Coordinates of C-alpha atoms in Angstrom, one line a residue:
M1039 CA 16.7 -24.1 -37.2
A1040 CA 13.8 -25.9 -38.8
L1041 CA 13.9 -29.6 -38.1
G1042 CA 10.7 -30.5 -40.0
R1043 CA 7.2 -29.5 -40.8
L1044 CA 4.1 -30.6 -38.9
S1045 CA 1.3 -32.2 -40.9
E1046 CA -2.0 -30.3 -40.9
E1047 CA -3.5 -32.7 -38.4
D1048 CA -0.5 -32.5 -36.0
A1049 CA -0.5 -28.7 -36.3
R1050 CA -4.2 -28.6 -35.4
I1051 CA -3.7 -30.9 -32.4
S1052 CA -0.7 -28.7 -31.3
R1053 CA -2.8 -25.6 -31.5
T1054 CA -5.8 -27.0 -29.6
S1055 CA -3.7 -28.6 -26.9
T1056 CA -1.7 -25.4 -26.1
D1057 CA -4.3 -22.6 -26.6
A1058 CA -5.3 -20.1 -23.9
V1059 CA -8.3 -22.2 -22.8
V1060 CA -6.2 -25.2 -22.2
H1061 CA -3.5 -23.1 -20.4
V1062 CA -6.1 -21.6 -18.0
K1063 CA -7.6 -25.0 -17.3
R1064 CA -4.2 -26.5 -16.5
R1065 CA -3.1 -23.5 -14.5
H1066 CA -6.2 -23.5 -12.3
H1067 CA -5.8 -27.3 -11.8
W1068 CA -2.4 -26.6 -10.2
L1069 CA -3.7 -23.5 -8.4
G1070 CA -6.4 -25.7 -6.8
K1071 CA -3.7 -28.0 -5.4
A1072 CA -1.6 -25.1 -4.2
R1073 CA -4.6 -23.5 -2.5
R1074 CA -5.3 -26.6 -0.5
R1075 CA -1.8 -26.5 0.8
I1076 CA -1.8 -22.7 1.5
V1077 CA -5.0 -23.1 3.6
F1078 CA -3.1 -25.5 5.8
V1079 CA -0.2 -23.1 6.0
A1080 CA -2.4 -20.1 6.8
A1081 CA -4.3 -22.1 9.4
T1082 CA -1.1 -22.8 11.3
L1083 CA 0.3 -19.3 10.8
P1084 CA -0.8 -18.0 14.3
M1085 CA 1.0 -21.0 15.9
W1086 CA 4.2 -20.4 14.0
M1087 CA 4.1 -16.6 14.7
T1088 CA 3.9 -17.5 18.4
V1089 CA 6.8 -19.9 18.2
R1090 CA 8.9 -17.3 16.4
S1091 CA 8.1 -14.7 19.1
C1092 CA 9.1 -17.2 21.9
V1093 CA 12.4 -18.0 20.1
R1094 CA 13.2 -14.3 19.7
F1095 CA 12.3 -13.6 23.3
V1096 CA 14.7 -16.3 24.5
G1097 CA 17.3 -15.0 22.0
W1098 CA 17.0 -11.6 23.5
F1099 CA 18.3 -12.9 26.9
V1100 CA 20.6 -15.6 25.6
P1101 CA 21.5 -15.1 21.9
S1102 CA 23.3 -18.4 21.4
L1103 CA 20.3 -20.3 22.8
G1104 CA 18.0 -18.4 20.6
R1105 CA 20.0 -19.3 17.5
L1106 CA 20.0 -22.9 18.6
L1107 CA 16.3 -23.0 19.0
A1108 CA 15.8 -21.2 15.6
R1109 CA 17.7 -24.1 13.9
L1110 CA 15.2 -26.6 15.4
V1111 CA 12.0 -24.9 14.0
P1112 CA 11.1 -25.3 10.3
V1113 CA 10.3 -21.6 9.7
A1114 CA 12.5 -18.6 9.6
V1115 CA 13.0 -16.6 12.8
P1116 CA 14.1 -13.0 12.0
G1117 CA 17.6 -12.3 13.5
M1118 CA 18.0 -15.8 14.7
S1119 CA 17.8 -18.3 11.9
R1120 CA 20.9 -19.2 9.9
G1121 CA 21.6 -16.3 7.6
A1122 CA 18.8 -14.1 9.0
G1123 CA 21.0 -12.0 11.2
M1124 CA 21.2 -8.3 10.3
L1125 CA 24.5 -7.1 9.0
R1126 CA 26.1 -3.7 9.1
V1127 CA 29.2 -2.1 7.6
E1128 CA 31.6 -0.7 10.2
D1129 CA 35.0 0.6 9.2
G1130 CA 34.9 -1.5 6.1
K1131 CA 34.2 -4.7 8.0
G1132 CA 31.1 -6.9 8.2
R1133 CA 29.5 -7.0 11.7
R1134 CA 26.2 -8.2 13.2
T1135 CA 24.0 -5.3 14.4
D1136 CA 24.6 -6.5 18.0
G1137 CA 28.2 -5.6 17.6
N1138 CA 29.5 -9.2 17.7
A1139 CA 31.8 -10.6 14.9
L1140 CA 29.9 -12.7 12.4
S1141 CA 30.1 -16.5 12.9
G1142 CA 31.5 -18.6 10.1
E1143 CA 28.1 -20.0 9.2
E1144 CA 26.9 -16.4 8.5
A1145 CA 29.5 -16.4 5.7
V1146 CA 30.9 -12.9 6.0
D1147 CA 34.7 -12.4 6.2
S1148 CA 35.1 -9.8 8.8
D1149 CA 37.7 -8.1 6.6
D1150 CA 35.3 -7.6 3.7
V1151 CA 32.2 -5.5 3.2
P1152 CA 29.1 -7.7 3.1
T1153 CA 27.8 -8.5 -0.4
V1154 CA 24.2 -8.7 -1.6
A1155 CA 22.8 -9.9 -4.9
V1156 CA 19.4 -8.4 -6.0
I1157 CA 17.6 -10.4 -8.7
G1158 CA 15.0 -8.2 -10.5
G1159 CA 15.3 -4.6 -11.8
G1160 CA 11.9 -3.2 -11.1
I1161 CA 11.2 -0.5 -8.5
A1162 CA 11.3 -3.1 -5.7
G1163 CA 14.7 -4.5 -6.7
C1164 CA 16.2 -1.1 -7.4
G1165 CA 14.9 0.3 -4.2
A1166 CA 16.4 -2.6 -2.2
A1167 CA 19.8 -2.2 -4.0
W1168 CA 19.8 1.6 -3.5
S1169 CA 19.0 1.3 0.2
L1170 CA 21.7 -1.3 0.7
R1171 CA 24.3 0.6 -1.2
R1172 CA 23.8 3.9 0.6
S1173 CA 24.3 1.9 3.8
G1174 CA 27.7 0.7 2.6
F1175 CA 26.9 -2.8 1.3
R1176 CA 28.4 -4.0 -2.0
V1177 CA 25.5 -4.7 -4.3
T1178 CA 25.1 -6.5 -7.6
L1179 CA 21.7 -6.0 -9.4
F1180 CA 20.7 -8.5 -12.1
E1181 CA 17.9 -7.7 -14.6
A1182 CA 16.8 -10.2 -17.3
R1183 CA 15.4 -7.5 -19.6
A1184 CA 17.5 -5.2 -21.7
E1185 CA 17.1 -2.3 -19.2
I1186 CA 15.8 -1.9 -15.6
S1187 CA 12.4 -0.4 -14.8
G1188 CA 10.1 -3.4 -14.4
N1189 CA 6.6 -2.7 -15.5
A1190 CA 7.3 1.0 -15.9
R1191 CA 8.5 1.0 -19.5
T1192 CA 8.8 4.0 -21.8
F1193 CA 8.2 4.7 -25.5
D1194 CA 9.3 7.5 -27.8
W1195 CA 6.7 9.5 -29.9
D1196 CA 7.7 11.3 -33.0
F1197 CA 6.5 15.0 -33.0
G1198 CA 8.1 15.8 -36.3
G1199 CA 11.0 18.2 -37.0
G1200 CA 13.4 15.9 -35.2
R1201 CA 11.6 16.2 -31.8
T1202 CA 10.6 13.1 -29.9
V1203 CA 8.9 12.8 -26.5
K1204 CA 9.3 9.9 -24.1
S1205 CA 6.1 8.7 -22.3
C1206 CA 5.7 6.0 -19.7
C1207 CA 3.8 2.8 -20.2
S1208 CA 2.0 1.1 -17.2
V1209 CA 2.9 3.5 -14.4
T1210 CA 1.9 7.1 -15.0
A1211 CA 0.7 8.7 -11.8
W1212 CA 0.4 8.3 -8.1
P1213 CA -1.4 9.9 -5.1
P1214 CA 1.3 11.4 -2.8
L1215 CA -1.1 11.1 0.2
F1216 CA -0.8 7.3 -0.1
Y1217 CA 2.5 6.9 -1.9
K1218 CA 4.5 8.5 1.0
N1219 CA 7.7 6.6 0.6
Y1220 CA 7.9 6.9 -3.1
T1221 CA 7.3 10.7 -2.8
C1222 CA 10.1 10.8 -0.3
L1223 CA 12.4 9.0 -2.7
L1224 CA 11.6 11.5 -5.5
N1225 CA 12.4 14.4 -3.2
E1226 CA 15.6 12.6 -2.1
L1227 CA 16.7 12.1 -5.8
G1228 CA 15.7 15.6 -6.8
I1229 CA 13.0 14.4 -9.4
E1230 CA 10.5 17.1 -10.1
T1231 CA 6.8 16.2 -10.2
V1232 CA 3.5 17.9 -11.4
H1233 CA -0.2 17.4 -11.0
Q1234 CA -1.5 14.6 -13.3
P1235 CA -4.9 15.6 -14.9
L1236 CA -6.6 12.2 -15.0
S1237 CA -10.1 11.8 -16.2
W1238 CA -11.7 8.4 -17.2
F1239 CA -14.3 8.3 -19.9
L1240 CA -16.5 5.2 -20.1
N1241 CA -18.6 4.5 -23.2
S1242 CA -21.0 1.6 -22.7
K1243 CA -22.8 0.0 -25.7
V1244 CA -24.0 -3.0 -23.7
P1245 CA -27.8 -3.5 -23.9
G1246 CA -29.6 -2.3 -20.8
A1247 CA -26.7 -0.1 -19.8
V1248 CA -26.1 2.2 -22.8
G1249 CA -24.5 5.5 -21.8
T1250 CA -21.3 7.4 -21.0
L1251 CA -19.5 8.4 -17.9
W1252 CA -16.9 11.0 -17.1
A1253 CA -15.8 9.4 -13.8
A1254 CA -14.5 12.6 -12.3
D1255 CA -17.8 14.5 -13.0
P1256 CA -20.4 14.0 -10.3
I1257 CA -23.2 15.6 -12.4
P1258 CA -25.6 13.0 -13.8
Y1259 CA -26.0 14.6 -17.3
D1260 CA -28.3 13.3 -20.0
G1261 CA -27.2 9.8 -21.0
S1262 CA -24.9 9.5 -18.1
L1263 CA -24.5 6.0 -16.6
R1264 CA -25.0 7.7 -13.2
T1265 CA -28.6 8.1 -14.4
V1266 CA -29.0 4.8 -16.3
L1267 CA -27.7 2.8 -13.3
R1268 CA -28.6 5.2 -10.5
K1269 CA -29.6 2.5 -8.0
D1270 CA -26.3 0.7 -8.4
F1271 CA -24.3 3.8 -7.7
E1272 CA -26.3 4.3 -4.5
V1273 CA -25.7 0.7 -3.5
Y1274 CA -22.0 1.1 -4.2
E1275 CA -21.8 4.3 -2.1
R1276 CA -23.4 2.4 0.9
V1277 CA -20.9 -0.4 0.4
V1278 CA -17.9 2.0 0.5
R1279 CA -19.3 3.8 3.5
F1280 CA -19.9 0.5 5.4
S1281 CA -16.4 -0.8 4.5
D1282 CA -14.8 2.4 5.7
R1283 CA -16.5 2.3 9.1
V1284 CA -15.6 -1.4 9.7
C1285 CA -12.0 -0.7 8.7
N1286 CA -11.9 2.3 11.0
L1287 CA -13.2 0.1 13.9
F1288 CA -10.6 -2.6 13.5
T1289 CA -7.6 -0.3 12.8
F1290 CA -8.4 2.1 15.7
R1291 CA -8.5 5.1 13.4
W1292 CA -11.0 6.5 15.8
A1293 CA -8.5 6.4 18.7
P1294 CA -7.0 9.6 20.1
W1295 CA -3.5 8.5 19.3
R1296 CA -4.4 8.2 15.6
R1297 CA -6.2 11.4 15.1
N1298 CA -3.3 13.0 13.3
D1299 CA -2.5 9.9 11.1
T1300 CA -2.9 10.4 7.4
P1301 CA -4.7 7.6 5.4
S1302 CA -2.6 4.6 4.7
M1303 CA -2.9 1.6 2.3
Y1304 CA -1.0 -0.6 4.8
D1305 CA -2.8 -0.6 8.1
A1306 CA -5.9 -2.7 7.0
H1307 CA -3.8 -5.9 7.6
T1308 CA -1.8 -4.8 10.7
N1309 CA -2.5 -5.5 14.4
L1310 CA -6.2 -6.1 15.0
G1311 CA -6.9 -5.2 11.4
L1312 CA -6.0 -8.8 10.6
L1313 CA -9.2 -9.8 12.3
N1314 CA -11.3 -7.7 10.0
P1315 CA -13.5 -10.0 8.0
L1316 CA -13.5 -7.6 5.1
N1317 CA -9.9 -8.6 4.4
V1318 CA -11.2 -11.8 2.9
I1319 CA -14.8 -10.9 1.9
P1320 CA -14.7 -9.6 -1.7
L1321 CA -16.0 -6.1 -2.5
Y1322 CA -18.0 -7.8 -5.3
S1323 CA -19.8 -10.1 -2.8
L1324 CA -20.6 -7.2 -0.5
F1325 CA -22.0 -5.2 -3.4
R1326 CA -24.2 -8.0 -4.6
L1327 CA -25.4 -8.8 -1.1
M1328 CA -26.5 -5.2 -0.7
G1329 CA -28.6 -5.3 -3.9
G1330 CA -26.1 -4.2 -6.6
S1331 CA -26.5 -5.6 -10.1
E1332 CA -24.1 -7.8 -12.0
L1333 CA -24.6 -5.4 -15.0
W1334 CA -23.2 -2.4 -13.1
W1335 CA -20.2 -4.4 -11.9
Q1336 CA -19.4 -5.5 -15.5
V1337 CA -20.1 -2.2 -17.2
V1338 CA -18.9 0.4 -14.7
F1339 CA -16.7 -0.9 -11.8
T1340 CA -14.6 -3.5 -13.7
P1341 CA -13.9 -1.2 -16.7
H1342 CA -13.0 1.8 -14.6
Y1343 CA -10.6 0.0 -12.3
T1344 CA -9.2 -2.3 -15.0
A1345 CA -8.0 0.8 -16.7
S1346 CA -6.1 1.5 -13.4
F1347 CA -4.8 -1.9 -12.4
L1348 CA -4.5 -3.6 -15.8
V1349 CA -6.4 -6.6 -14.2
D1350 CA -9.8 -7.4 -15.7
E1351 CA -10.8 -10.0 -13.0
L1352 CA -11.8 -7.8 -10.0
R1353 CA -14.3 -10.0 -8.2
P1354 CA -11.7 -11.2 -5.7
F1355 CA -10.9 -7.6 -4.7
P1356 CA -11.2 -7.5 -0.8
A1357 CA -13.7 -5.1 0.5
V1358 CA -11.2 -3.3 2.7
F1359 CA -9.7 -1.7 -0.4
G1360 CA -13.0 -0.1 -1.5
P1361 CA -12.5 3.2 0.5
L1362 CA -8.9 3.4 -0.5
I1363 CA -9.5 3.3 -4.3
E1364 CA -12.3 5.7 -3.9
A1365 CA -10.0 8.2 -2.2
Q1366 CA -7.5 7.9 -5.1
I1367 CA -9.4 7.1 -8.3
P1368 CA -13.0 7.7 -7.5
L1369 CA -16.2 6.5 -9.1
L1370 CA -17.9 8.6 -6.4
P1371 CA -16.3 12.0 -7.0
N1372 CA -16.4 14.8 -4.3
K1373 CA -14.7 18.1 -3.6
D1374 CA -11.8 16.3 -1.9
N1375 CA -10.7 14.2 -4.9
T1376 CA -12.0 15.9 -8.1
Q1377 CA -12.7 19.2 -9.7
S1378 CA -15.0 20.3 -12.4
F1379 CA -14.3 23.5 -14.3
A1380 CA -14.4 25.2 -17.7
S1381 CA -11.2 25.0 -19.7
P1382 CA -10.0 25.5 -23.3
R1383 CA -10.7 21.8 -23.8
S1384 CA -14.3 21.8 -22.6
D1385 CA -16.9 23.9 -20.9
R1386 CA -17.3 21.0 -18.5
D1387 CA -13.8 19.8 -18.1
C1388 CA -13.1 17.5 -15.0
N1389 CA -10.3 15.6 -13.5
I1390 CA -9.2 14.0 -10.3
T1391 CA -6.9 16.1 -8.0
T1392 CA -5.1 13.3 -6.1
C1393 CA -2.3 12.3 -8.5
Q1394 CA 1.1 13.5 -9.6
T1395 CA 3.5 12.3 -12.2
W1396 CA 7.1 13.0 -13.3
K1397 CA 7.4 16.5 -14.7
D1398 CA 9.5 15.3 -17.6
A1399 CA 7.3 12.2 -18.2
G1400 CA 9.3 9.2 -19.5
N1401 CA 12.6 11.0 -19.0
G1402 CA 11.6 11.5 -15.4
I1403 CA 11.1 7.8 -14.7
R1404 CA 14.3 6.8 -16.5
E1405 CA 16.2 9.3 -14.4
V1406 CA 14.7 7.7 -11.2
F1407 CA 16.1 4.3 -12.1
H1408 CA 19.4 5.8 -13.3
K1409 CA 19.9 7.5 -10.0
L1410 CA 18.8 4.5 -7.9
T1411 CA 21.5 2.3 -9.6
K1412 CA 24.2 4.9 -10.1
E1413 CA 26.8 3.3 -7.7
I1414 CA 25.6 -0.3 -8.1
D1415 CA 27.1 -3.2 -10.1
L1416 CA 24.3 -3.3 -12.6
R1417 CA 24.0 -6.3 -15.0
E1418 CA 21.2 -5.9 -17.4
N1419 CA 20.2 -8.6 -20.0
T1420 CA 21.4 -11.2 -17.6
R1421 CA 19.2 -14.1 -16.4
I1422 CA 19.9 -16.0 -13.3
L1423 CA 19.6 -19.7 -13.7
N1424 CA 20.2 -21.0 -10.1
V1425 CA 20.9 -19.8 -6.6
E1426 CA 22.4 -22.4 -4.3
V1427 CA 23.2 -22.2 -0.6
L1428 CA 26.7 -23.4 0.1
P1429 CA 27.7 -25.3 3.3
N1430 CA 29.5 -22.2 4.6
G1431 CA 26.3 -20.1 4.3
K1432 CA 27.3 -18.2 1.2
K1433 CA 24.9 -18.0 -1.7
R1434 CA 26.2 -19.0 -5.1
I1435 CA 24.7 -17.2 -8.1
H1436 CA 24.8 -18.9 -11.6
D1437 CA 23.9 -16.7 -14.6
E1438 CA 23.1 -17.6 -18.2
Y1439 CA 26.6 -16.8 -19.3
D1440 CA 28.2 -19.4 -16.9
N1441 CA 29.4 -16.7 -14.5
V1442 CA 29.4 -17.6 -10.8
M1443 CA 29.3 -15.2 -7.9
D1444 CA 29.3 -15.9 -4.1
V1445 CA 27.4 -13.4 -1.9
D1446 CA 26.3 -13.1 1.7
R1447 CA 22.6 -12.3 1.1
V1448 CA 20.2 -12.6 -1.8
V1449 CA 17.1 -10.5 -2.5
F1450 CA 14.6 -11.8 -5.0
A1451 CA 12.6 -9.0 -6.6
C1452 CA 11.1 -10.9 -9.6
P1453 CA 7.8 -12.6 -10.2
A1454 CA 6.9 -15.6 -7.9
N1455 CA 7.2 -18.2 -10.7
A1456 CA 10.7 -16.9 -11.6
V1457 CA 11.8 -17.3 -7.9
G1458 CA 10.6 -20.9 -7.9
N1459 CA 12.5 -21.6 -11.1
I1460 CA 15.8 -20.1 -9.8
H1461 CA 15.7 -21.1 -6.1
K1462 CA 15.3 -24.8 -6.8
R1463 CA 15.9 -25.9 -3.2
A1464 CA 13.6 -23.5 -1.5
G1465 CA 11.7 -26.2 0.2
W1466 CA 8.0 -27.4 0.4
L1467 CA 6.8 -24.3 2.4
A1468 CA 8.4 -21.7 0.1
N1469 CA 7.3 -23.5 -3.0
T1470 CA 3.7 -23.7 -1.7
I1471 CA 3.7 -19.9 -1.3
F1472 CA 5.3 -19.3 -4.7
S1473 CA 2.7 -21.6 -6.4
T1474 CA -0.4 -20.0 -4.8
L1475 CA 0.1 -16.5 -6.3
V1476 CA -2.5 -15.6 -8.9
Y1477 CA -1.7 -13.1 -11.7
A1478 CA -4.0 -11.5 -14.3
D1479 CA -2.7 -13.8 -17.0
D1480 CA -3.9 -16.8 -15.0
H1481 CA -7.4 -15.8 -16.1
H1482 CA -6.7 -14.0 -19.5
P1483 CA -3.4 -15.0 -21.0
D1484 CA -4.2 -14.1 -24.6
S1485 CA -6.8 -11.4 -24.3
G1486 CA -8.0 -8.6 -22.1
H1487 CA -5.2 -6.4 -20.8
M1488 CA -2.3 -8.7 -21.3
H1489 CA -1.3 -7.2 -24.6
A1490 CA -0.9 -3.6 -25.5
V1491 CA -0.4 -1.8 -28.8
I1492 CA 1.3 1.7 -28.7
H1493 CA 0.1 3.7 -31.7
S1494 CA -1.2 6.9 -33.3
D1495 CA -4.4 5.7 -34.9
G1496 CA -7.3 7.8 -33.4
S1497 CA -9.9 5.9 -35.5
V1498 CA -10.2 3.3 -32.7
I1499 CA -12.2 5.9 -30.7
D1500 CA -15.9 6.3 -31.3
E1501 CA -16.2 9.3 -33.8
R1502 CA -18.9 10.9 -31.7
F1503 CA -16.6 11.4 -28.8
R1504 CA -13.2 11.3 -30.5
D1505 CA -12.1 15.0 -30.4
D1506 CA -13.4 15.5 -26.9
C1507 CA -11.6 12.4 -25.6
L1508 CA -8.3 13.1 -27.3
K1509 CA -8.3 16.6 -25.8
R1510 CA -9.1 15.7 -22.1
A1511 CA -9.7 12.0 -21.4
S1512 CA -6.7 10.3 -19.8
N1513 CA -8.4 6.9 -20.2
I1514 CA -11.0 6.0 -22.8
V1515 CA -12.9 2.8 -22.1
E1516 CA -15.4 1.3 -24.5
I1517 CA -17.6 -1.6 -23.2
T1518 CA -19.3 -3.8 -25.7
E1519 CA -21.1 -7.1 -25.7
K1520 CA -19.4 -9.7 -27.9
S1521 CA -21.1 -12.1 -30.3
D1522 CA -20.8 -14.9 -27.7
G1523 CA -22.6 -12.8 -25.1
S1524 CA -19.5 -11.9 -23.0
I1525 CA -18.4 -8.4 -22.1
N1526 CA -15.3 -6.8 -23.8
I1527 CA -13.5 -4.0 -22.1
E1528 CA -11.5 -2.0 -24.6
N1529 CA -9.1 0.5 -22.9
Q1530 CA -7.2 3.3 -24.5
Y1531 CA -4.5 5.1 -22.5
N1532 CA -4.3 8.6 -23.9
F1533 CA -0.7 9.8 -23.4
G1534 CA -1.5 13.0 -25.2
V1535 CA -3.2 13.9 -21.9
Q1536 CA -1.2 11.8 -19.5
T1537 CA 2.2 13.2 -20.6
P1538 CA 2.7 16.5 -18.9
G1539 CA 5.8 17.7 -20.6
P1540 CA 7.7 19.0 -22.3
G1541 CA 4.7 20.8 -23.5
V1542 CA 2.6 17.9 -24.5
Y1543 CA -0.6 18.2 -22.4
D1544 CA -1.1 21.9 -23.4
L1545 CA -0.5 21.4 -27.1
S1546 CA -3.5 21.5 -29.4
L1547 CA -4.4 18.2 -31.3
D1548 CA -3.0 19.5 -34.6
R1549 CA 0.4 20.1 -33.0
K1550 CA 1.0 16.6 -31.5
P1551 CA 0.5 13.1 -32.7
V1552 CA -2.3 10.9 -31.4
M1553 CA -0.7 9.0 -28.5
L1554 CA -2.6 5.9 -27.5
I1555 CA -1.9 2.6 -25.9
S1556 CA -4.7 0.1 -26.7
H1557 CA -5.8 -3.0 -25.0
A1558 CA -8.5 -5.5 -26.0
L1559 CA -9.9 -3.8 -29.1
G1560 CA -13.6 -4.5 -29.7
E1561 CA -14.9 -6.8 -32.5
G1562 CA -14.4 -5.4 -36.0
K1563 CA -11.7 -2.9 -35.0
S1564 CA -8.2 -2.7 -36.2
I1565 CA -5.1 -0.4 -36.0
D1566 CA -3.3 0.9 -39.0
K1567 CA 0.1 -1.0 -38.9
K1568 CA 1.9 2.1 -40.2
L1569 CA 0.9 4.0 -37.1
I1570 CA 2.1 1.4 -34.5
V1571 CA 5.0 2.7 -32.3
G1572 CA 5.5 -0.6 -30.4
T1573 CA 3.9 -3.4 -28.4
A1574 CA 3.9 -4.5 -24.7
N1575 CA 3.1 -7.6 -22.8
H1576 CA 2.0 -7.6 -19.2
A1577 CA 2.4 -11.3 -18.4
R1578 CA 3.4 -12.0 -14.8
A1579 CA 3.3 -8.2 -14.2
H1580 CA 0.1 -7.8 -12.3
P1581 CA -0.9 -10.1 -9.4
L1582 CA -4.5 -10.0 -8.3
Y1583 CA -5.5 -8.4 -5.1
S1584 CA -7.4 -11.4 -3.7
G1585 CA -7.9 -13.3 -0.5
W1586 CA -5.6 -16.1 -1.9
N1587 CA -2.8 -13.7 -2.6
V1588 CA -3.1 -12.0 0.8
M1589 CA -3.0 -15.5 2.4
A1590 CA 0.2 -16.2 0.5
M1591 CA 1.7 -12.8 1.3
L1592 CA 1.1 -13.2 5.0
S1593 CA 2.5 -16.7 5.0
L1594 CA 5.7 -15.5 3.2
R1595 CA 7.1 -14.3 6.6
L1596 CA 7.7 -17.9 7.5
V1597 CA 10.5 -18.2 4.9
Q1598 CA 11.7 -14.5 4.7
G1599 CA 15.4 -14.5 5.6
K1600 CA 15.9 -18.3 5.6
D1601 CA 19.5 -19.1 4.6
G1602 CA 19.9 -15.3 4.0
I1603 CA 17.4 -15.1 1.2
Y1604 CA 14.6 -12.4 1.1
Y1605 CA 11.7 -11.7 -1.2
C1606 CA 10.3 -8.3 -2.3
S1607 CA 8.1 -7.3 -5.3
N1608 CA 4.4 -6.5 -6.0
W1609 CA 3.3 -10.0 -5.0
T1610 CA 4.8 -9.7 -1.5
T1611 CA 2.5 -6.9 -0.6
P1612 CA -1.3 -6.7 -0.3
G1613 CA -1.8 -4.6 -3.4
N1614 CA 0.0 -3.8 -6.7
C1615 CA 1.4 -0.3 -6.9
H1616 CA 4.7 1.5 -7.1
D1617 CA 4.8 2.6 -3.5
M1618 CA 4.1 -0.9 -2.1
S1619 CA 6.7 -2.5 -4.3
F1620 CA 9.4 0.1 -3.6
L1621 CA 8.7 -0.1 0.1
S1622 CA 8.9 -3.9 0.1
G1623 CA 12.5 -3.5 -1.2
L1624 CA 13.3 -1.1 1.6
V1625 CA 11.9 -3.6 4.2
C1626 CA 14.1 -6.4 2.8
A1627 CA 17.1 -4.1 2.7
H1628 CA 16.5 -3.1 6.3
A1629 CA 16.1 -6.8 7.4
I1630 CA 19.6 -7.3 6.0
G1631 CA 21.1 -4.3 7.8
A1632 CA 20.4 -1.2 5.7
K1633 CA 19.2 2.0 7.5
Y1634 CA 15.7 3.2 6.7
P1635 CA 16.4 6.3 4.5
F1636 CA 13.5 8.6 5.4
E1637 CA 13.7 9.0 9.1
E1638 CA 12.7 12.6 9.0
D1639 CA 9.2 11.9 7.5
G1640 CA 7.1 10.5 10.4
E1641 CA 4.1 9.4 8.2
A1642 CA 6.3 7.6 5.7
K1643 CA 8.0 5.8 8.5
K1644 CA 4.7 4.7 9.9
D1645 CA 4.0 3.0 6.6
F1646 CA 7.4 1.5 6.6
H1647 CA 6.7 -0.2 10.0
R1648 CA 3.2 -1.2 8.9
L1649 CA 4.7 -3.1 5.9
R1650 CA 7.4 -4.6 8.0
D1651 CA 4.6 -6.0 10.2
L1652 CA 2.8 -7.3 7.1
M1653 CA 5.9 -8.9 5.7
G1654 CA 6.9 -10.2 9.1
I1655 CA 10.6 -9.0 9.0

């Protein structure tokens, strides 16, 4: 309902006081305050971890005394704090895992099955709900959007003749070597997968770095950025090698008992790995210190990995992650992670060999979420307004439709800011942690990779490379210098290549539509509105992998389980990927009382325990 019309002057003031620049300035003002508090929390973290261990040790001998001591400390003590005791379902009755009946304050009627509310329908929330339900808990899953799936959304493409193909937006592929638990899940659910032929193409038009790069091709062809910026590639290779050796030292990968361990994304921050200085030293700083140029970072590294992580501020990236991303999505291709070959698409085709995707593309991912929530009380299109802790220990859930539900445990699987808005009495410590998290849109709320256009307009690709890219490039990245001197990174996801079936990848260009998802178009470019399939927004979807976020993630253990409330999502892990988010859900479910579902897979279980250690529960 229109109440009035602003004058031109008031409209101008409104625009200038609420634009992206003002938003970023205000957000970073509050971030500065939160960071000063989180430094204090992180500095006292070793002390509180020691206190928690002592309380748990006492509780092991005298449970009642341990629970009494846990009440006296201001941080959560797993298994001891009010509401943090593990539950289990036994003969239809709620019981503690130690076999004793639940006390009144733990709020479970011994004649009823324990109840859990999961807030957030991404892979973390669905994973937690699935794990709890298969262990016998009664679970209700709330999702604010019209359908579950979190960032992994799907879109339909019209192939003509009544045939449509569903492709996936955001999450398209994963390396099974590193995504061990997610791979186990797909096997458990019976979801078929296939190799994903990924190949990044970078086209730089920036003065001083004009050239192209097929990232999966190690050959420095004429005009390749590997030739134009040869020294920087050599420096980056030394940086990755140095980081790998330091990480191996601190994580004991050289030890005899670890010789058969497969690589893991989780062990960099576990045990003595926490003492590794490369956990907080940015990869960018190390690269620059060893003689790398700012130009290479802006023209090669950031565009390449922005296309993977949808985050265009990568300078905070900790150095420990360098070897891991090289093993998965390499800028330094080798025989272990890429292949070059002749194909019907090109005499010099190339792609990485580390990734898989759902065999039936978007239908595959929809099937994953359908099977995860098959026996769960699923409530989509339902926002939660408030979670309050009742005197008897129950958690009361208020939704936007004035419905109320009392449950025994709550799992938050939504963005950090949403948790702070819903859990209004979380306390100073929890709110400090929620406020510290930095997302991509804290830097670029209105530009960069926050907004996507799904379309079939191939004219956005440079005509010189258009046919070749549409045939075989999974990601097409164009880097240009804008009129104000800043660098623009335009990224095109080519789902004509990224969608494996039914029969999309192998079709010739004249038999399928152009299937592009565009971010940050360069100056002077536009998309034909008639060819637009849809749009997407990535606000609060991609937390940065930075020292500040790692600090907040490690501090989160101090509130996990307090009053029976747990937190899982991409921001509760050291990175931002499907496996980490899913596994964080399993960790929270296990802390409540669910059984770990993949006991038969030793390597997956190691990652489970590593993330438990990282999350402190």
